[in-house]
Amino acid sequence: MLVRVMAIALALSAPIFASQTVFNAPTVNNSFAPLGNLDVLAESSFTTFAHPAFPNYSVRIKKSDFCDGTVAEARHLFFYFFESRNDPDTDDVVFWTNGGPGCSSAVGLFMELGPCRVNNATKGTEYHPESWNSNANVFFIDQPIGVGFSYADYGEYVTAQSTTEEAAQDIAAFVAIFFVHFSKFQGRGFHMAGESYGGRYIPAFAAAVYDQNAYLIEAGIPPINLTSIMIGNGMTDVPTMMTAWYNIQCSSASVAPVQTIQRVFRAYSCLSLTGFQDMRSHETKESCEDVFDVINCASAMDFCIESLRDPYVTMGLNTYDLTTRCDGVELCYSIMDTVVTFLNRKDIQSTLGVDPARAAYSSCSPEVMADFGRLSYDLMHGSTEYVAGLLERGVRALVYAGSYDFVCNWLGNDAWTRALEWSGRQAFAGTPLREWTTKDGAKAGKTRSAGGLTFATIYGAGHMAPYDKPKESLEMAQRWIAGKEL
């Protein structure tokens, strides 16, 4: 089933060489003439625009009635944009990225919170009633370069972007160019959301957007109304999360079947690691955060992975859902394979405007993951300080977690939010968790909130909460965007 939703896709161009050409692209008009409204876009060709304040960037855009959006090229960051089903002329704007690092946001679009989902049976798409564009205009982005439909003409993504901070500069520039050209969205609340490694990405991306506002004002450009960040099952503080791997397996916070496995297989391991996990947590914080020592930091992290995560994986359990076993397909979910198959169809790629010469689509890039890992050690640098800085500047932060996740579990996210050093720390940490319910009165999870920071769990959800619990996740997002308490 295809849904006729107005969707656009954009590609950010930051030329690697002065002589680089754009795949089948029209000439960029560098004089500033805002397009104003999405209705001016053509469906049969791409429109390319820029702004003199960002001479190294341009954006190509094309309109489509296809639910899944369209795609474009340059140094070839791909975006999907869906207008709100409710009121696109007044509703806020949400930016979404998946994590990895190196995983495509098409996973979030077609599996979790987009206006249509792929169907395992039909291999096509079907209407998704709990899409986050029910009351918001939503972006989905494949980033950094080398992820999904994003690529570099000459393969330079390794040297172009191998840290979150480098990727943040492209994101900030794109956001500025989009809002300045489509003036109907200027001044709207802008919410930057992400999942998993998005817990590292989103705080840094939002900080770059916030800092860029001073430059925009100086250049006579309206600033971005950065309103909040939303982090779902995020890897924001690595040392804290790795300690939580022990807690989610070896404490009463776990769930079946892990508790049963503890009694039968894991009892000795949990007992033997009791002292070591505290020691390694201290070592990880000391060498990865307090004073960055790449050798000792890597050693401490490797120990945590080998002793706390790998045995869990070896038992065939799903690291994204404590209640299920991994079915052996990509990332333990067969629907991931369906997304890949769908986006590799020639007719779909033609509709999306994909360069026919590029490589096949994959949901995650092991090369990008390796570059962000052992090349730059980006994973070892947390983003908690960005969160604190944003809170102090009036940008709200929602940190939510499905209660059944292992790899970025609720215990770790609860712990780092309570330990976050900001002016509201005492009030937040001193607020007990309370139950939150849906509008029909059903228990949905637990939450605490103080100042601009909110933490929430979603009962029965794993790593990808909008996939497992779409109704509860949408209601949470809608309340948050509207500035209401859970």
Coordinates of C-alpha atoms in Angstrom, one line a residue, residues 49 63 70 137 150 200 222 229 245 293 320 330 333 354 379 449:
F49 CA 19.4 26.1 -3.8
K63 CA 8.7 16.8 -4.3
T70 CA 12.7 11.1 -2.6
N137 CA 6.8 17.9 10.2
S150 CA 24.6 9.0 1.5
R200 CA 26.0 10.6 21.1
P222 CA 16.5 34.2 11.3
I229 CA 16.3 17.2 22.0
W245 CA 25.0 -4.1 31.2
D293 CA 43.9 7.7 27.4
Y320 CA 17.8 -5.1 21.7
E330 CA 20.4 -8.5 10.4
Y333 CA 14.9 -8.4 13.2
V354 CA 19.1 7.5 -6.5
L379 CA 32.3 6.2 20.9
S449 CA 11.1 15.4 35.5

